[in-house]
């Protein structure tokens, strides 16, 4: 079974620009979660999608948004980039149904650098 | 306030010894706790899950305990090897009763280095 894939793997953007990151979950997984990882704050939950609906949201500003498509693939968008948005953005997929404790399978991440 | 803390930022041990990592939490009532391993430049990899009604879980050289009275989980790697060197993260569902699909709160991680 193929793992979670994320594109692009590396990205350099300028302050004020916007960026879209993509995530393809493991086949059959319907839940996709997004996390931001920085040295100072660690791994922080952004949002989770299941069957094209956002079920959970973390404490991030509205500049961070996401969506999920009917094939479970997901994208996240960050508008008006700030230097502090530089981070590793991780996507994780899980079965997402019946039992919330299902383990999450993480992708390799997208390393975003904002200059 | 709610906190999940992994007591040691870094742990250095000799090959063959048992590594013990600690995860403490405050103002959570997790229904379960998960442990992940993360290597540099990679996403975390799931290792073990332990539920609130379980005292201990084992998988090969790994053992996890969960004490809801102490609000603590211990993660043990026995007969450690240099290949076990990585960052280990504990994570819990921040909702009461563990009903928060897809949302995990992570500790800061412990960097384990196993010296040959």
Coordinates of N, CA and C in Angstrom, one line a residue:
Chain A
X1 N 0.9 -1.2 0.0 CA 0.0 0.0 0.0 C 0.9 1.2 0.0
X2 N 0.6 2.2 -0.9 CA 1.4 3.4 -1.0 C 1.1 4.2 0.3
X3 N 2.1 5.0 0.7 CA 2.0 5.8 1.9 C 1.3 7.1 1.6
X4 N 1.3 8.0 2.5 CA 0.8 9.4 2.3 C 1.9 10.2 1.5
X5 N 1.4 10.9 0.5 CA 2.3 11.7 -0.3 C 1.9 13.1 -0.1
X6 N 3.0 14.0 -0.1 CA 2.8 15.4 0.0 C 3.6 16.1 -1.1
X7 N 3.0 17.1 -1.7 CA 3.7 17.9 -2.7 C 3.4 19.4 -2.5
X8 N 4.4 20.2 -2.8 CA 5.8 19.9 -3.0 C 6.5 19.5 -1.7
X9 N 7.7 19.0 -1.8 CA 8.4 18.7 -0.6 C 9.1 20.0 0.0
X10 N 9.5 20.9 -0.9 CA 10.2 22.1 -0.4 C 9.6 23.3 -1.2
X11 N 9.5 24.4 -0.5 CA 8.9 25.6 -1.1 C 9.5 26.8 -0.4
X12 N 9.8 27.8 -1.3 CA 10.3 29.1 -0.7 C 9.4 30.1 -1.3
X13 N 8.8 30.9 -0.4 CA 7.9 32.0 -0.7 C 8.3 33.3 -0.1
X14 N 7.7 34.4 -0.6 CA 8.0 35.7 0.0 C 6.8 36.1 0.8
X15 N 7.1 36.9 1.9 CA 6.1 37.5 2.7 C 5.0 38.1 1.9
X16 N 3.7 37.9 2.3 CA 2.6 38.4 1.6 C 2.0 37.5 0.5
X17 N 2.8 36.6 0.0 CA 2.3 35.6 -1.0 C 1.4 34.6 -0.4
X18 N 0.8 33.8 -1.2 CA 0.0 32.7 -0.7 C 0.6 31.4 -1.2
X19 N 0.2 30.3 -0.6 CA 0.8 29.0 -0.9 C -0.3 27.9 -0.8
X20 N -0.2 26.9 -1.7 CA -1.2 25.8 -1.6 C -0.3 24.5 -1.5
X21 N -0.6 23.7 -0.5 CA 0.1 22.4 -0.3 C -0.9 21.3 -0.5
X22 N -0.4 20.2 -1.1 CA -1.3 19.1 -1.4 C -0.9 17.8 -0.6
X23 N -1.9 17.0 -0.4 CA -1.7 15.8 0.4 C -2.6 14.7 -0.2
X24 N -2.0 13.5 -0.5 CA -2.8 12.4 -1.0 C -2.7 11.3 0.1
X25 N -3.9 10.9 0.7 CA -3.9 10.0 1.8 C -3.7 8.5 1.3
X26 N -3.5 7.6 2.3 CA -3.4 6.2 1.9 C -4.8 5.8 1.4
X27 N -4.7 4.9 0.4 CA -5.9 4.5 -0.3 C -6.9 3.9 0.8
X28 N -8.1 4.3 0.8 CA -9.1 3.8 1.7 C -9.3 4.7 2.9
X29 N -8.3 5.6 3.2 CA -8.4 6.5 4.3 C -9.2 7.7 3.9
X30 N -10.2 8.0 4.8 CA -11.1 9.1 4.5 C -10.8 10.4 5.3
X31 N -10.0 10.2 6.3 CA -9.7 11.4 7.2 C -8.3 11.9 6.9
X32 N -8.2 13.2 6.8 CA -6.9 13.9 6.5 C -6.8 15.0 7.5
X33 N -5.7 15.0 8.3 CA -5.3 16.0 9.2 C -4.1 16.7 8.8
X34 N -4.0 18.0 9.2 CA -2.9 18.8 8.9 C -2.2 19.3 10.2
X35 N -0.9 19.3 10.2 CA -0.2 19.8 11.3 C 0.9 20.7 10.9
X36 N 1.3 21.7 11.8 CA 2.4 22.5 11.5 C 3.5 22.2 12.6
X37 N 4.7 22.0 12.1 CA 5.8 21.6 13.1 C 6.9 22.7 13.0
X38 N 7.2 23.3 14.1 CA 8.3 24.2 14.2 C 9.1 23.9 15.4
X39 N 10.4 24.3 15.5 CA 11.3 23.9 16.6 C 10.7 24.5 17.9
X40 N 10.1 25.7 17.9 CA 9.7 26.3 19.1 C 8.3 25.8 19.6
X41 N 7.4 25.5 18.7 CA 6.1 25.1 19.1 C 5.8 23.6 19.0
X42 N 6.7 22.9 18.3 CA 6.4 21.5 18.1 C 5.4 21.2 17.1
X43 N 4.7 20.1 17.2 CA 3.6 19.7 16.3 C 2.3 20.3 16.7
X44 N 1.7 21.1 15.9 CA 0.4 21.7 16.3 C -0.6 21.4 15.2
X45 N -1.8 21.0 15.7 CA -2.9 20.6 14.8 C -3.5 21.8 14.2
X46 N -3.7 21.7 12.8 CA -4.4 22.8 12.1 C -5.8 22.5 11.9
X47 N -6.1 21.4 11.2 CA -7.5 21.0 10.9 C -7.6 19.6 10.4
X48 N -8.8 19.1 10.4 CA -9.0 17.7 10.0 C -10.3 17.7 9.1
X49 N -10.2 16.9 8.0 CA -11.3 16.8 7.1 C -11.6 15.3 6.9
X50 N -12.9 15.1 6.8 CA -13.5 13.7 6.6 C -14.6 13.9 5.6
X51 N -14.6 13.1 4.6 CA -15.7 13.1 3.6 C -16.0 14.6 3.2
X52 N -14.9 15.3 2.9 CA -15.0 16.7 2.3 C -15.5 17.7 3.3
X53 N -15.7 17.3 4.6 CA -16.2 18.2 5.6 C -15.1 18.4 6.7
X54 N -14.9 19.7 7.1 CA -14.0 20.0 8.2 C -14.7 19.6 9.5
X55 N -14.0 18.6 10.2 CA -14.6 18.2 11.5 C -14.0 18.8 12.7
X56 N -12.7 19.2 12.6 CA -12.0 19.8 13.7 C -11.1 20.9 13.2
X57 N -10.9 21.8 14.0 CA -10.0 23.0 13.7 C -9.2 23.3 14.9
X58 N -7.9 23.7 14.6 CA -7.0 24.1 15.7 C -7.1 25.6 15.9
X59 N -6.2 26.1 16.7 CA -6.2 27.6 17.0 C -5.2 28.3 16.1
X60 N -5.5 28.3 14.8 CA -4.7 29.1 13.8 C -5.6 30.2 13.2
X61 N -5.0 31.3 12.8 CA -5.8 32.4 12.1 C -6.4 31.9 10.8
X62 N -7.4 32.7 10.4 CA -8.1 32.4 9.2 C -7.3 32.4 7.9
X63 N -6.1 32.8 8.0 CA -5.2 32.8 6.8 C -4.9 31.3 6.4
X64 N -5.1 30.4 7.4 CA -4.9 29.0 7.1 C -6.2 28.3 6.8
X65 N -6.3 27.7 5.7 CA -7.6 27.1 5.3 C -7.3 25.8 4.6
X66 N -8.3 25.0 4.4 CA -8.1 23.7 3.7 C -9.3 23.3 3.0
X67 N -9.2 22.2 2.3 CA -10.4 21.5 1.7 C -10.0 20.1 1.4
X68 N -11.0 19.3 1.2 CA -10.8 17.9 0.8 C -11.7 17.6 -0.3
X69 N -11.2 16.8 -1.2 CA -11.9 16.5 -2.5 C -12.6 15.1 -2.3
X70 N -13.5 14.8 -3.2 CA -14.2 13.6 -3.1 C -13.4 12.3 -3.2
X71 N -12.1 12.4 -3.7 CA -11.2 11.2 -3.7 C -10.4 11.2 -2.4
X72 N -10.7 12.1 -1.4 CA -10.0 12.2 -0.1 C -8.7 13.0 -0.2
X73 N -8.3 13.3 -1.3 CA -7.1 14.2 -1.4 C -7.4 15.5 -0.8
X74 N -6.4 16.1 -0.2 CA -6.6 17.4 0.5 C -5.6 18.4 0.2
X75 N -6.0 19.7 0.3 CA -5.1 20.8 0.1 C -5.2 21.7 1.3
X76 N -4.1 22.4 1.6 CA -4.2 23.5 2.6 C -3.6 24.7 1.9
X77 N -4.2 25.8 2.3 CA -3.8 27.1 1.7 C -3.4 28.1 2.8
X78 N -2.3 28.8 2.6 CA -2.0 29.8 3.6 C -1.9 31.1 2.8
X79 N -2.7 32.1 3.2 CA -2.7 33.4 2.4 C -1.8 34.4 3.2
X80 N -1.4 35.4 2.5 CA -0.7 36.5 3.2 C 0.4 36.0 4.1
X81 N 1.4 35.3 3.5 CA 2.4 34.6 4.3 C 3.2 35.6 5.2
X82 N 3.5 35.0 6.4 CA 4.3 35.8 7.3 C 5.6 34.9 7.6
X83 N 6.6 35.6 8.1 CA 7.9 34.9 8.3 C 7.7 33.8 9.3
X84 N 6.8 34.0 10.3 CA 6.5 32.9 11.3 C 5.8 31.7 10.7
X85 N 5.4 31.8 9.5 CA 4.7 30.6 8.9 C 5.7 29.6 8.4
X86 N 7.0 29.9 8.4 CA 8.1 29.0 8.0 C 8.0 27.8 8.9
X87 N 7.9 26.6 8.4 CA 7.7 25.4 9.2 C 7.6 24.2 8.3
X88 N 7.6 23.0 8.9 CA 7.3 21.8 8.2 C 5.8 21.5 8.3
X89 N 5.1 21.4 7.2 CA 3.7 21.1 7.3 C 3.5 19.7 6.9
X90 N 2.9 19.0 7.9 CA 2.7 17.6 7.8 C 1.2 17.2 7.6
X91 N 0.9 16.3 6.8 CA -0.4 15.8 6.6 C -0.4 14.4 7.1
X92 N -1.5 14.0 7.7 CA -1.7 12.6 8.2 C -3.0 12.1 7.8
X93 N -3.1 10.8 7.4 CA -4.3 10.2 7.1 C -4.7 9.1 8.1
X94 N -5.9 8.8 8.3 CA -6.4 7.7 9.1 C -7.7 7.2 8.5
X95 N -8.2 6.1 9.1 CA -9.5 5.6 8.6 C -10.6 6.6 8.9
X96 N -10.5 7.2 10.1 CA -11.4 8.3 10.4 C -12.9 7.9 10.7
X97 N -13.2 6.6 10.7 CA -14.6 6.3 11.0 C -14.7 5.4 12.3
X98 N -15.7 5.4 12.9 CA -16.1 4.6 14.1 C -15.2 4.8 15.3
X99 N -13.9 4.8 15.2 CA -13.0 4.9 16.4 C -12.0 6.0 16.2
X100 N -12.2 7.1 17.0 CA -11.2 8.2 16.9 C -9.8 7.9 17.2
X101 N -9.6 6.7 17.9 CA -8.2 6.5 18.3 C -7.3 5.8 17.2
X102 N -7.9 5.6 16.0 CA -7.1 5.1 15.0 C -5.8 5.9 14.8
X103 N -4.7 5.1 14.6 CA -3.4 5.8 14.4 C -3.4 6.6 13.2
X104 N -2.5 7.6 13.2 CA -2.4 8.5 12.0 C -1.1 8.1 11.3
X105 N -1.2 8.1 9.9 CA -0.1 7.9 9.1 C 0.3 9.2 8.4
X106 N 1.6 9.6 8.8 CA 2.0 10.9 8.3 C 2.8 10.8 7.0
X107 N 2.7 11.9 6.2 CA 3.5 12.0 5.0 C 4.8 12.6 5.4
X108 N 5.7 12.8 4.4 CA 7.1 13.3 4.7 C 7.1 14.8 5.0
X109 N 6.0 15.5 4.7 CA 5.9 16.9 5.0 C 6.4 17.8 3.8
X110 N 5.9 19.0 3.9 CA 6.4 20.1 3.0 C 7.1 21.1 3.8
X111 N 8.4 21.4 3.5 CA 9.2 22.4 4.2 C 8.9 23.7 3.5
X112 N 8.2 24.6 4.2 CA 7.9 25.9 3.7 C 8.9 27.0 4.4
X113 N 9.6 27.7 3.5 CA 10.4 28.8 4.0 C 9.8 30.1 3.5
X114 N 9.6 31.0 4.4 CA 9.1 32.4 4.0 C 10.2 33.4 4.2
X115 N 10.5 34.1 3.1 CA 11.6 35.1 3.2 C 11.1 36.5 3.1
Chain B
X1 N -4.1 25.5 32.9 CA -4.1 25.3 31.5 C -3.7 23.9 31.1
X2 N -4.0 23.5 29.9 CA -3.7 22.1 29.5 C -2.3 22.0 29.0
X3 N -1.6 21.0 29.5 CA -0.2 20.8 29.1 C 0.1 19.3 28.9
X4 N 0.9 19.0 27.9 CA 1.5 17.7 27.7 C 3.0 17.9 27.6
X5 N 3.7 17.2 28.6 CA 5.1 17.5 28.7 C 5.9 16.2 28.6
X6 N 6.9 16.2 27.8 CA 7.9 15.1 27.9 C 9.1 15.6 28.6
X7 N 9.4 15.0 29.7 CA 10.3 15.5 30.7 C 11.7 15.8 30.2
X8 N 12.2 14.9 29.4 CA 13.5 15.1 28.9 C 13.5 15.5 27.4
X9 N 14.3 16.6 27.2 CA 14.4 17.0 25.8 C 15.4 16.1 25.1
X10 N 16.4 15.6 25.8 CA 17.3 14.6 25.2 C 17.7 13.6 26.2
X11 N 17.9 12.4 25.7 CA 18.3 11.2 26.5 C 19.4 10.5 25.8
X12 N 20.5 10.3 26.4 CA 21.6 9.5 25.9 C 21.8 8.3 26.7
X13 N 21.9 7.1 26.0 CA 22.1 5.8 26.7 C 23.0 5.0 25.9
X14 N 23.6 4.0 26.5 CA 24.5 3.0 25.9 C 23.7 1.9 25.2
X15 N 24.2 1.4 24.1 CA 23.5 0.3 23.4 C 23.3 -0.9 24.4
X16 N 22.2 -1.5 24.3 CA 21.9 -2.7 25.2 C 21.1 -2.3 26.4
X17 N 21.1 -1.0 26.8 CA 20.4 -0.6 28.0 C 18.9 -0.3 27.6
X18 N 18.1 -0.1 28.7 CA 16.7 0.2 28.5 C 16.6 1.7 28.5
X19 N 15.9 2.3 27.5 CA 15.6 3.7 27.5 C 14.2 3.9 28.0
X20 N 14.0 4.8 28.9 CA 12.7 5.1 29.5 C 12.4 6.6 29.3
X21 N 11.3 6.8 28.5 CA 10.9 8.2 28.2 C 9.5 8.5 29.0
X22 N 9.4 9.7 29.4 CA 8.2 10.1 30.2 C 7.3 11.1 29.5
X23 N 6.1 10.9 29.7 CA 5.1 11.8 29.1 C 4.1 12.2 30.2
X24 N 4.0 13.4 30.6 CA 3.1 13.8 31.7 C 2.0 14.8 31.1
X25 N 0.8 14.7 31.6 CA -0.2 15.7 31.1 C -0.9 16.3 32.2
X26 N -1.5 17.5 32.0 CA -2.2 18.3 33.0 C -3.5 18.8 32.4
X27 N -4.6 18.6 33.1 CA -5.9 19.1 32.7 C -6.4 18.4 31.4
X28 N -6.0 17.2 31.2 CA -6.6 16.4 30.2 C -7.2 15.1 30.8
X29 N -8.1 14.6 30.2 CA -8.7 13.3 30.6 C -8.6 12.4 29.4
X30 N -7.5 12.0 28.9 CA -7.4 11.3 27.6 C -8.0 9.8 27.8
X31 N -8.7 9.4 26.7 CA -9.2 8.1 26.7 C -8.1 7.1 26.2
X32 N -7.0 7.7 25.6 CA -5.9 6.9 25.1 C -4.7 7.8 24.9
X33 N -3.6 7.2 24.7 CA -2.4 7.9 24.5 C -1.6 7.2 23.3
X34 N -1.0 7.9 22.5 CA -0.2 7.3 21.4 C 1.2 7.7 21.5
X35 N 2.1 6.8 21.0 CA 3.5 7.2 20.9 C 3.9 7.0 19.4
X36 N 4.8 8.0 19.0 CA 5.3 8.1 17.6 C 6.8 8.2 17.7
X37 N 7.4 7.8 16.6 CA 8.8 8.0 16.4 C 9.0 8.9 15.2
X38 N 9.9 9.9 15.3 CA 10.2 10.8 14.2 C 11.7 10.8 13.9
X39 N 12.1 10.5 12.7 CA 13.4 10.7 12.2 C 13.6 12.0 11.5
X40 N 14.8 12.6 11.5 CA 15.1 13.9 10.9 C 14.6 14.0 9.5
X41 N 13.8 15.0 9.2 CA 13.3 15.2 7.8 C 12.2 14.3 7.4
X42 N 11.6 13.6 8.4 CA 10.5 12.7 8.0 C 9.3 13.0 8.9
X43 N 8.2 12.4 8.5 CA 7.0 12.6 9.4 C 7.0 11.5 10.5
X44 N 6.3 11.8 11.5 CA 6.2 10.8 12.6 C 5.6 9.5 12.2
X45 N 6.1 8.4 12.8 CA 5.6 7.0 12.5 C 4.9 6.5 13.8
X46 N 3.7 6.0 13.7 CA 3.0 5.4 14.8 C 3.7 4.2 15.4
X47 N 3.8 4.1 16.7 CA 4.4 3.0 17.4 C 3.4 2.2 18.2
X48 N 2.8 2.8 19.2 CA 1.9 2.1 20.1 C 0.8 3.0 20.5
X49 N -0.4 2.4 20.9 CA -1.5 3.1 21.5 C -1.8 2.4 22.8
X50 N -2.1 3.1 23.8 CA -2.6 2.5 25.1 C -3.9 3.2 25.5
X51 N -4.9 2.5 25.9 CA -6.1 3.1 26.4 C -6.1 3.3 27.9
X52 N -7.1 4.1 28.3 CA -7.1 4.5 29.7 C -7.4 3.3 30.7
X53 N -8.0 2.2 30.1 CA -8.3 1.1 31.0 C -7.2 0.0 30.9
X54 N -6.1 0.3 30.2 CA -5.0 -0.6 30.0 C -3.8 0.0 30.8
X55 N -3.2 -0.9 31.6 CA -2.0 -0.5 32.4 C -0.7 -0.5 31.6
X56 N -0.7 -1.5 30.7 CA 0.6 -1.8 30.0 C 0.3 -2.4 28.6
X57 N 1.2 -2.0 27.6 CA 1.1 -2.6 26.3 C 2.5 -2.9 25.8
X58 N 2.6 -4.0 25.1 CA 4.0 -4.3 24.6 C 3.9 -4.6 23.1
X59 N 5.1 -4.3 22.5 CA 5.2 -4.7 21.1 C 6.7 -4.9 20.8
X60 N 7.1 -6.1 20.7 CA 8.5 -6.5 20.5 C 9.3 -5.8 21.6
X61 N 10.3 -5.0 21.4 CA 11.1 -4.4 22.4 C 10.5 -3.2 23.1
X62 N 9.3 -2.8 22.7 CA 8.7 -1.6 23.2 C 7.7 -1.9 24.2
X63 N 7.6 -1.1 25.3 CA 6.6 -1.2 26.3 C 6.1 0.1 26.7
X64 N 4.8 0.3 26.8 CA 4.2 1.5 27.2 C 3.3 1.3 28.5
X65 N 3.4 2.2 29.4 CA 2.5 2.1 30.6 C 1.7 3.4 30.6
X66 N 0.5 3.3 31.3 CA -0.4 4.5 31.4 C -1.0 4.5 32.8
X67 N -0.7 5.6 33.5 CA -1.2 5.7 34.9 C -2.1 7.0 34.9
X68 N -3.4 6.8 34.9 CA -4.3 7.9 34.8 C -4.4 8.6 36.2
X69 N -3.9 8.0 37.3 CA -3.9 8.7 38.6 C -2.7 9.7 38.6
X70 N -1.5 9.2 38.1 CA -0.4 10.0 38.1 C -0.4 11.0 36.9
X71 N -1.3 10.7 35.9 CA -1.4 11.4 34.7 C 0.0 11.3 33.9
X72 N 0.4 10.1 33.7 CA 1.7 9.9 33.2 C 1.7 8.6 32.3
X73 N 2.5 8.7 31.2 CA 2.8 7.5 30.4 C 4.3 7.3 30.3
X74 N 4.7 6.1 30.5 CA 6.1 5.8 30.3 C 6.3 4.9 29.1
X75 N 7.4 5.2 28.3 CA 7.7 4.5 27.1 C 9.1 3.9 27.3
X76 N 9.2 2.6 27.1 CA 10.4 1.9 27.3 C 10.9 1.2 26.1
X77 N 12.2 1.3 25.8 CA 12.8 0.5 24.7 C 13.8 -0.4 25.4
X78 N 13.6 -1.7 25.3 CA 14.6 -2.6 25.9 C 15.7 -3.0 24.9
X79 N 16.8 -3.4 25.4 CA 17.9 -3.8 24.5 C 18.1 -2.8 23.4
X80 N 18.3 -1.5 23.8 CA 18.3 -0.5 22.8 C 19.5 -0.6 21.8
X81 N 19.3 -0.1 20.6 CA 20.2 -0.2 19.5 C 20.5 1.2 18.9
X82 N 21.6 1.4 18.3 CA 21.8 2.8 17.7 C 20.7 3.1 16.7
X83 N 20.1 2.1 16.1 CA 19.0 2.4 15.1 C 17.8 2.9 15.8
X84 N 17.7 2.8 17.1 CA 16.6 3.4 17.9 C 16.7 4.9 18.1
X85 N 17.8 5.4 17.7 CA 18.1 6.9 17.9 C 17.1 7.7 17.0
X86 N 16.3 8.5 17.6 CA 15.3 9.3 16.9 C 14.6 10.2 18.0
X87 N 13.6 11.0 17.5 CA 12.8 11.7 18.5 C 11.5 10.9 18.7
X88 N 11.1 10.8 19.9 CA 9.9 10.1 20.3 C 8.9 11.1 20.9
X89 N 7.7 11.0 20.3 CA 6.6 11.9 20.6 C 5.4 11.2 21.3
X90 N 4.9 11.7 22.3 CA 3.6 11.2 22.9 C 2.5 12.1 22.4
X91 N 1.3 11.6 22.2 CA 0.2 12.3 21.7 C -1.1 11.8 22.3
X92 N -2.0 12.8 22.6 CA -3.3 12.4 23.1 C -4.4 13.2 22.4
X93 N -5.6 12.6 22.5 CA -6.8 13.3 22.0 C -7.2 14.3 23.1
X94 N -7.2 15.6 22.7 CA -7.5 16.6 23.8 C -9.0 16.6 24.2
X95 N -9.9 15.9 23.5 CA -11.3 16.0 23.9 C -11.6 15.0 25.1
X96 N -12.5 15.4 25.9 CA -12.9 14.5 27.0 C -13.6 13.3 26.4
X97 N -13.1 12.1 26.8 CA -13.7 10.9 26.3 C -13.1 10.4 25.0
X98 N -12.2 11.2 24.4 CA -11.5 10.7 23.2 C -12.4 10.7 22.0
X99 N -13.1 11.7 21.8 CA -14.0 11.7 20.7 C -13.6 12.7 19.5
X100 N -12.4 13.2 19.6 CA -12.0 14.2 18.6 C -11.2 13.5 17.5
X101 N -12.0 13.2 16.4 CA -11.4 12.5 15.3 C -10.3 13.3 14.7
X102 N -9.2 12.6 14.4 CA -8.1 13.2 13.6 C -7.4 14.3 14.3
X103 N -7.6 14.6 15.5 CA -6.9 15.7 16.2 C -6.1 15.2 17.4
X104 N -4.9 15.4 17.3 CA -4.0 14.9 18.4 C -3.2 16.1 18.9
X105 N -3.0 16.1 20.2 CA -2.1 17.1 20.8 C -0.8 16.4 21.1
X106 N 0.3 16.9 20.7 CA 1.6 16.2 20.8 C 2.5 16.9 21.9
X107 N 3.3 16.1 22.6 CA 4.3 16.6 23.4 C 5.5 17.1 22.5
X108 N 6.4 17.8 23.2 CA 7.5 18.4 22.4 C 8.5 17.4 21.9
X109 N 8.5 16.2 22.4 CA 9.4 15.1 22.0 C 10.6 15.0 22.8
X110 N 11.2 13.8 22.8 CA 12.4 13.5 23.5 C 13.4 12.9 22.4
X111 N 14.5 13.6 22.3 CA 15.5 13.1 21.3 C 16.4 12.0 22.0
X112 N 16.2 10.8 21.5 CA 17.0 9.7 22.1 C 18.2 9.4 21.2
X113 N 19.3 9.3 21.9 CA 20.6 8.9 21.2 C 21.1 7.6 21.9
X114 N 21.3 6.6 21.1 CA 21.8 5.3 21.6 C 23.2 5.2 21.1
X115 N 24.2 5.2 22.0 CA 25.6 5.1 21.7 C 26.1 3.7 21.6
X116 N 26.9 3.4 20.5 CA 27.4 2.0 20.4 C 28.4 1.7 21.5

